[in-house]
Tab-separated table of C-alpha atoms in Angstrom:
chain	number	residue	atom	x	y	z
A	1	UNK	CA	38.945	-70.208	2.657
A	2	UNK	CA	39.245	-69.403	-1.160
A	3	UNK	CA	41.344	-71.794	-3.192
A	4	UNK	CA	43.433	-69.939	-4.406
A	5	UNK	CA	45.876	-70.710	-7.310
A	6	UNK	CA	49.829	-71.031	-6.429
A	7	UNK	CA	52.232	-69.477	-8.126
A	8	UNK	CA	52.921	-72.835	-9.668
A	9	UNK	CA	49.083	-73.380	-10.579
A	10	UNK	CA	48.183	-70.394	-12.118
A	11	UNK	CA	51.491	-70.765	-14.593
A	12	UNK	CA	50.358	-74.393	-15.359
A	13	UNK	CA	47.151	-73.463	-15.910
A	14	UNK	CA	48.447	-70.857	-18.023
A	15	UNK	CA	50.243	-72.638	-20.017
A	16	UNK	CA	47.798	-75.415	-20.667
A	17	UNK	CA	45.777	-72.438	-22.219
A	18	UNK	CA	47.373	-71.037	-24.473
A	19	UNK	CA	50.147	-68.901	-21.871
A	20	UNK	CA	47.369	-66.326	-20.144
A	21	UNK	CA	49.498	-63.183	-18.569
A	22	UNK	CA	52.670	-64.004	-18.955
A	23	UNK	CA	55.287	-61.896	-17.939
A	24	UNK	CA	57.889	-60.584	-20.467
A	25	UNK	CA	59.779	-58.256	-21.730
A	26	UNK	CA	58.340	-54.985	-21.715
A	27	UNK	CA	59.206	-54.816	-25.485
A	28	UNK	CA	56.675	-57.717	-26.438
A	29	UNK	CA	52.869	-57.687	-26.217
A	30	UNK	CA	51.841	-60.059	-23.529
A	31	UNK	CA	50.446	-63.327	-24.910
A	32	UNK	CA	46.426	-63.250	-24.369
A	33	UNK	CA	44.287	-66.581	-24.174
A	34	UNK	CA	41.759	-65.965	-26.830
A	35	UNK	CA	39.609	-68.648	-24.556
A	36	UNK	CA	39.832	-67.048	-21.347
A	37	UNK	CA	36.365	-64.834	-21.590
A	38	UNK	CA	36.763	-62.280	-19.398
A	39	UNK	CA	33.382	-60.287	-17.708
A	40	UNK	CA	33.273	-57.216	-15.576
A	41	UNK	CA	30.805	-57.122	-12.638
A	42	UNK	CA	29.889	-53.400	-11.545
A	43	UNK	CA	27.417	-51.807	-9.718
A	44	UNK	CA	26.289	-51.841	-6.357
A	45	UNK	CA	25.339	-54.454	-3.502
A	46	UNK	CA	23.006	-57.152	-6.183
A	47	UNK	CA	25.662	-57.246	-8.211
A	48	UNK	CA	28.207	-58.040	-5.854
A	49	UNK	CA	25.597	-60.262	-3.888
A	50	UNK	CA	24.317	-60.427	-0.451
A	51	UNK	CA	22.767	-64.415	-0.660
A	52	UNK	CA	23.155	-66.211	1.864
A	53	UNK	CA	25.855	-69.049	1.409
A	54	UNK	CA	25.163	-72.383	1.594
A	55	UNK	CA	26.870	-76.285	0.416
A	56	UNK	CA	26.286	-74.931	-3.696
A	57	UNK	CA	28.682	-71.833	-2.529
A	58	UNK	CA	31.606	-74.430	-1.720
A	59	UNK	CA	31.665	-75.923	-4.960
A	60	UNK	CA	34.471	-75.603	-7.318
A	61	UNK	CA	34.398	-75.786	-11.119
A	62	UNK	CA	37.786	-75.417	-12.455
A	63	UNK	CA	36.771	-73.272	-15.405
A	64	UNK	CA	35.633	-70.573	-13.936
A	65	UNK	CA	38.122	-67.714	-12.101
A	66	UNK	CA	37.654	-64.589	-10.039
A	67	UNK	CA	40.021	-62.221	-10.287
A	68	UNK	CA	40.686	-61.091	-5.922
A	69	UNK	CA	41.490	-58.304	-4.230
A	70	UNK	CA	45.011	-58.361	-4.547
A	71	UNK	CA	44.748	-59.095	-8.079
A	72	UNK	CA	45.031	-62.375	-8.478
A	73	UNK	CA	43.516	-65.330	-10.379
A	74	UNK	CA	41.432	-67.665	-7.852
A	75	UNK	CA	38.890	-70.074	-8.552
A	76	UNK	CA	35.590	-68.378	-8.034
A	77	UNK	CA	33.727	-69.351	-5.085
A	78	UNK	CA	31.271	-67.010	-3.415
A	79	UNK	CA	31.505	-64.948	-2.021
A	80	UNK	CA	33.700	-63.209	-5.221
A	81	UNK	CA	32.890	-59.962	-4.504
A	82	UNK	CA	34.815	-57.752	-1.221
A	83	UNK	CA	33.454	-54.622	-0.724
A	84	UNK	CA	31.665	-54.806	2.387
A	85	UNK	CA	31.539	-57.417	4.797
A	86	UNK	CA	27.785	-58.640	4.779
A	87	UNK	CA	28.803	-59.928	0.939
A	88	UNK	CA	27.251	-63.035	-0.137
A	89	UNK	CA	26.278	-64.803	-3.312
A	90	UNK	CA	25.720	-63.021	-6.482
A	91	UNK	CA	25.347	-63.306	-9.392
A	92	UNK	CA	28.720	-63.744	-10.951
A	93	UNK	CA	29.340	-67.428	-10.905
A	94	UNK	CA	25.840	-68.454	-11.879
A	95	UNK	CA	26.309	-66.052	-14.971
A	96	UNK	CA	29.441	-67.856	-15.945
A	97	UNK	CA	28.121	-71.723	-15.592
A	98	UNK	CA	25.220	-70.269	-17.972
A	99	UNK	CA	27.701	-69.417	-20.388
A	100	UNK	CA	29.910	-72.293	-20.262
A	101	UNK	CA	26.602	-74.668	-20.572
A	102	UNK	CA	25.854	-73.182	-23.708
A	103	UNK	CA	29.581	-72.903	-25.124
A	104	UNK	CA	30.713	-75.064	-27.792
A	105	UNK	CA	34.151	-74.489	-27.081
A	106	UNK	CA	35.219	-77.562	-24.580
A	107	UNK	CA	38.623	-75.155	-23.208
A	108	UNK	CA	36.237	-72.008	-22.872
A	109	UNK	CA	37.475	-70.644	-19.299
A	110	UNK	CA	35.867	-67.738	-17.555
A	111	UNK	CA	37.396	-64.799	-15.459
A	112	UNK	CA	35.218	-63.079	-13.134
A	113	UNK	CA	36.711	-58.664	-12.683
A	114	UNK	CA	34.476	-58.618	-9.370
A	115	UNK	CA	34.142	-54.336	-8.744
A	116	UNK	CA	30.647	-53.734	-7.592
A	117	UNK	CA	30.504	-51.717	-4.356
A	118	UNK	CA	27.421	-51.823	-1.932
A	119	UNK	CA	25.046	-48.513	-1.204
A	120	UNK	CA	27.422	-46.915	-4.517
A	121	UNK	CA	25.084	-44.001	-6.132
A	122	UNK	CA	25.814	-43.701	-9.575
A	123	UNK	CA	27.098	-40.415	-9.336
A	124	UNK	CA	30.219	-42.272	-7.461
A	125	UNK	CA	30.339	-44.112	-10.833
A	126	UNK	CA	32.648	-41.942	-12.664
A	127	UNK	CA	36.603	-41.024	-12.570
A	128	UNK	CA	37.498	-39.771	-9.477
A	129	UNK	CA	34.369	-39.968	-7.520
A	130	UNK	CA	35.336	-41.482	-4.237
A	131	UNK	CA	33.421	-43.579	-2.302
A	132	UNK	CA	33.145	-41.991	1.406
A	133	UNK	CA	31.773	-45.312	2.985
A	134	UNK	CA	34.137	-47.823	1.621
A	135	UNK	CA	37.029	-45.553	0.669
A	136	UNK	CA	36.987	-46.799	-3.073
A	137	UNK	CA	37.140	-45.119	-6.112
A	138	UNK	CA	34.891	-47.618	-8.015
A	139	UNK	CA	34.614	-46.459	-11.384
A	140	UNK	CA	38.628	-45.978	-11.276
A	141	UNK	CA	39.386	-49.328	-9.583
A	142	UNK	CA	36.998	-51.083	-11.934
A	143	UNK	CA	39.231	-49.644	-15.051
A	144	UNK	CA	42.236	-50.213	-13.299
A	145	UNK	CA	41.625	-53.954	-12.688
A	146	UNK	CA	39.644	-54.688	-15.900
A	147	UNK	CA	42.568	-53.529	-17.816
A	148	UNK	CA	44.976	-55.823	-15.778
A	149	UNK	CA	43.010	-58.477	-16.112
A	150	UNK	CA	42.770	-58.068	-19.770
A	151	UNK	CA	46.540	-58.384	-19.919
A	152	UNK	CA	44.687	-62.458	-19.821
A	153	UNK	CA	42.451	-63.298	-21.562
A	154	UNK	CA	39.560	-61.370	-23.802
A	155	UNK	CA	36.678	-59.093	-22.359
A	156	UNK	CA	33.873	-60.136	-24.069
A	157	UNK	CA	31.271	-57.936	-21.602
A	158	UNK	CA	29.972	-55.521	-18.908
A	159	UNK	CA	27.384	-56.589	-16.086
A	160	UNK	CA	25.643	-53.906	-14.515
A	161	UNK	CA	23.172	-53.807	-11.657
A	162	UNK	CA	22.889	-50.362	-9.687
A	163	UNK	CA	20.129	-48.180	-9.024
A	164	UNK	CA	18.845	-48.699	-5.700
A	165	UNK	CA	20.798	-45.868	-3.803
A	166	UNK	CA	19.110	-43.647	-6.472
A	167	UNK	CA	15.225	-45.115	-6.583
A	168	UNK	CA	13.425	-41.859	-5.900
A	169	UNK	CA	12.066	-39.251	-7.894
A	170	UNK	CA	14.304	-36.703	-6.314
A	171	UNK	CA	17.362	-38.773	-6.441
A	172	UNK	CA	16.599	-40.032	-9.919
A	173	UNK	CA	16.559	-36.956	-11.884
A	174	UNK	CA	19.078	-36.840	-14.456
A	175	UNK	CA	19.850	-40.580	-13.908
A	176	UNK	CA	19.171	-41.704	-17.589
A	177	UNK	CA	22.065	-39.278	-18.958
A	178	UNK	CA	24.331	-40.419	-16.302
A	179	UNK	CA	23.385	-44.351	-17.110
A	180	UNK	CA	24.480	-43.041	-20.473
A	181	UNK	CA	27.423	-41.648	-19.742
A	182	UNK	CA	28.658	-44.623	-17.629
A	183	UNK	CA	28.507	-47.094	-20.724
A	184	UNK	CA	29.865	-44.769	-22.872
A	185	UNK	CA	32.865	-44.295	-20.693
A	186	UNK	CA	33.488	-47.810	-19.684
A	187	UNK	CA	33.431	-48.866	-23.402
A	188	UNK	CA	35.730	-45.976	-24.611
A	189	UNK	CA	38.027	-46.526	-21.378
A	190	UNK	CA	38.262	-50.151	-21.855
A	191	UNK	CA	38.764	-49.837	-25.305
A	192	UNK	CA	35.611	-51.503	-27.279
A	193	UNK	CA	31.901	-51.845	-27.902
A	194	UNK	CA	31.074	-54.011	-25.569
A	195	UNK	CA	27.843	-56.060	-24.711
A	196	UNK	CA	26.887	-53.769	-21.645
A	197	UNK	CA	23.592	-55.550	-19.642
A	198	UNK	CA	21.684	-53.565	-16.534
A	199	UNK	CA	19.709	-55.411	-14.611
A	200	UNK	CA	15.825	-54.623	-13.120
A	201	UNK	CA	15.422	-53.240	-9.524
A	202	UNK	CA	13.381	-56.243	-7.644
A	203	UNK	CA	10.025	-56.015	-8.362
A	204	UNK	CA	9.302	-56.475	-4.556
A	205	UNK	CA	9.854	-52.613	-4.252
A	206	UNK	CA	7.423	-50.420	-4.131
A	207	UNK	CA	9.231	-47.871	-6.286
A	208	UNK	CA	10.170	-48.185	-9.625
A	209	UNK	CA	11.179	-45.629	-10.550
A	210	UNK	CA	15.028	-46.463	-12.155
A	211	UNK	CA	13.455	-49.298	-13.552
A	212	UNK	CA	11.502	-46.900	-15.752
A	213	UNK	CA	14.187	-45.327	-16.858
A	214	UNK	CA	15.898	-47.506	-17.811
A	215	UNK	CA	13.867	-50.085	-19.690
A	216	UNK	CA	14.149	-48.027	-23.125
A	217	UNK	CA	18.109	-47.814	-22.612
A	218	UNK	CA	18.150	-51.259	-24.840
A	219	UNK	CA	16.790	-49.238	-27.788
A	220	UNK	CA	19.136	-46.371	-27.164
A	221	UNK	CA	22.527	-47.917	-27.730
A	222	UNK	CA	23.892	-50.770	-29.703
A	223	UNK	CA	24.811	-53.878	-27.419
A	224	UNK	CA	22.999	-53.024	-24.542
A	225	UNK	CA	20.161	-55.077	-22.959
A	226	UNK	CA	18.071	-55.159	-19.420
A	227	UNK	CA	17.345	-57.887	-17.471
A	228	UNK	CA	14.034	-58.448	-15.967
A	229	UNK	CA	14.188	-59.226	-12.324
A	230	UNK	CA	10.309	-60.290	-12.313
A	231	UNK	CA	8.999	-63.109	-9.675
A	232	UNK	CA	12.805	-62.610	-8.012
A	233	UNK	CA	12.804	-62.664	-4.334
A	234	UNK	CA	14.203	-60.835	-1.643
A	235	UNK	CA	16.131	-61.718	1.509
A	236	UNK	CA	13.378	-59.894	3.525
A	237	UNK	CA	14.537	-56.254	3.633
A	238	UNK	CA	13.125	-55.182	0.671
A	239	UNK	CA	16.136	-54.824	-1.942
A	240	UNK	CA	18.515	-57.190	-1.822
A	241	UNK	CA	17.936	-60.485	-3.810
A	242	UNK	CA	17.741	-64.125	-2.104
A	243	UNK	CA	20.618	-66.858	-2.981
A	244	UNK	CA	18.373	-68.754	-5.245
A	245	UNK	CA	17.233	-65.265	-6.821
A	246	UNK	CA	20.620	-63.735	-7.370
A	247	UNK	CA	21.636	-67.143	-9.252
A	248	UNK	CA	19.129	-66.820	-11.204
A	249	UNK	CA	19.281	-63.507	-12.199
A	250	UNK	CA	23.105	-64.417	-13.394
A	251	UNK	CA	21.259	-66.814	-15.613
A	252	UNK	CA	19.086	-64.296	-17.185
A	253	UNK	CA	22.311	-61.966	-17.358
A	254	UNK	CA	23.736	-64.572	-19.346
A	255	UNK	CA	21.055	-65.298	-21.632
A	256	UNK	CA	20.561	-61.483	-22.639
A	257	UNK	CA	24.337	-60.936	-23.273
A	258	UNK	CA	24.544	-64.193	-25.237
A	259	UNK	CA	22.244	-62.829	-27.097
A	260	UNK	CA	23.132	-59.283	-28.270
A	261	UNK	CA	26.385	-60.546	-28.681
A	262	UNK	CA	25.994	-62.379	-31.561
């Protein structure tokens, strides 16, 4: 079971950093943790992770949070993600030990917005669009808990893996506006330019099509960057990336958004 943080945890923890989300009149600004970096994980299944667990997924650091499906602050251990129940380890918590490895800042804390929802087209990435499967509204419940969990600590960037529900040349066509169109609306929705990074289909697929397309999105937009998914692995079936894969693919996420975030 998930540890997650009491009532009386969370506020200590919250105080010891600088008084995260507290609650207070609705006349003041809530106070925001400038070292609480916040990152929001959307997409579809890689993103949210179908690894298989094992003794590294029951390890707790205590700087790194998830926020869960009820909204609330836990400490992240995988599986983070809870859109379908074959969900596993992803990439999330790997991507946030990279960061804090190469921090400087000794009370950096990261929070985890899990929203990626398996088998998601991106055409179900945008307001309204309902997910028939699942029942979500992803791009909606993505803004709606980014923005709460913002009322915490800092966003500081967007992780992106989707594409596999539309890797076809039929399925594909128009998918470059609509990549487009989905970082443009997540940065004006969320309020800011920020560092937005896709990630490769595995290159154990025969088709690569999205991956075409998207490889020159880096050079489109300011702040955006791709991560290559070469000599990754899969889990056997052909899409879906193996637990010591997916980690380190939340490496490489980490590396590129450290770097066009400078």
């Amino acid at each position: 079971m998930k540890a997650i943080l009491s009532a009386a945890m969370l506020a200590l923890f919250f105080l010891t950093s600088c008084g995260v989300s507290r609650h207070i009149a609705s006349s003041e600004a809530p106070v925001i943790d400038t070292n609480f970096h916040l990152y929001l994980l959307v997409g579809q299944s890689n993103m949210a992770g179908r690894g298989k667990l094992d003794a590294a997924s029951k390890m707790v650091d205590s700087a790194i949070f998830a926020l869960d499906s009820n909204g609330r602050w836990a400490y992240a251990i995988d599986p983070i993600h809870f859109d379908k129940p074959a969900v596993g380890v992803g990439p999330g918590i790997s991507f946030a030990k990279t960061i804090l490895s190469e921090s400087t800042e000794p009370s950096l804390r990261i929070g985890l917005i899990p929203c990626a929802v398996g088998g998601t087209s991106i055409n179900l990435w945008f307001a309204g669009q309902r997910d028939p499967v699942t029942k979500a509204y992803p791009y909606d419940d993505a803004i709606r808990r980014a923005k709460a969990a913002m009322k915490s600590g800092v966003l500081k960037g967007i992780l992106w893996h989707q594409g596999g529900s539309d890797n076809t040349p039929e399925k594909a066509v128009g998918y470059l506006d609509k990549q487009l169109a989905v970082i443009h609306n997540f940065r004006q929705d969320l309020g800011g330019e920020f560092p937005f990074v896709l990630g490769e289909q595995g290159h154990f697929k025969d088709v690569q099509v999205i991956n075409e397309i998207v490889r020159g999105i880096p050079g489109m937009l300011p702040k955006v960057a791709l991560v290559s998914t070469e000599g990754l692995a899969d889990i056997g079936d052909g899409l879906h990336f193996d637990t010591r894969s997916v980690r380190e693919l939340g490496s490489r996420y980490a590396k590129e958004l450290t770097a066009i975030s400078k």
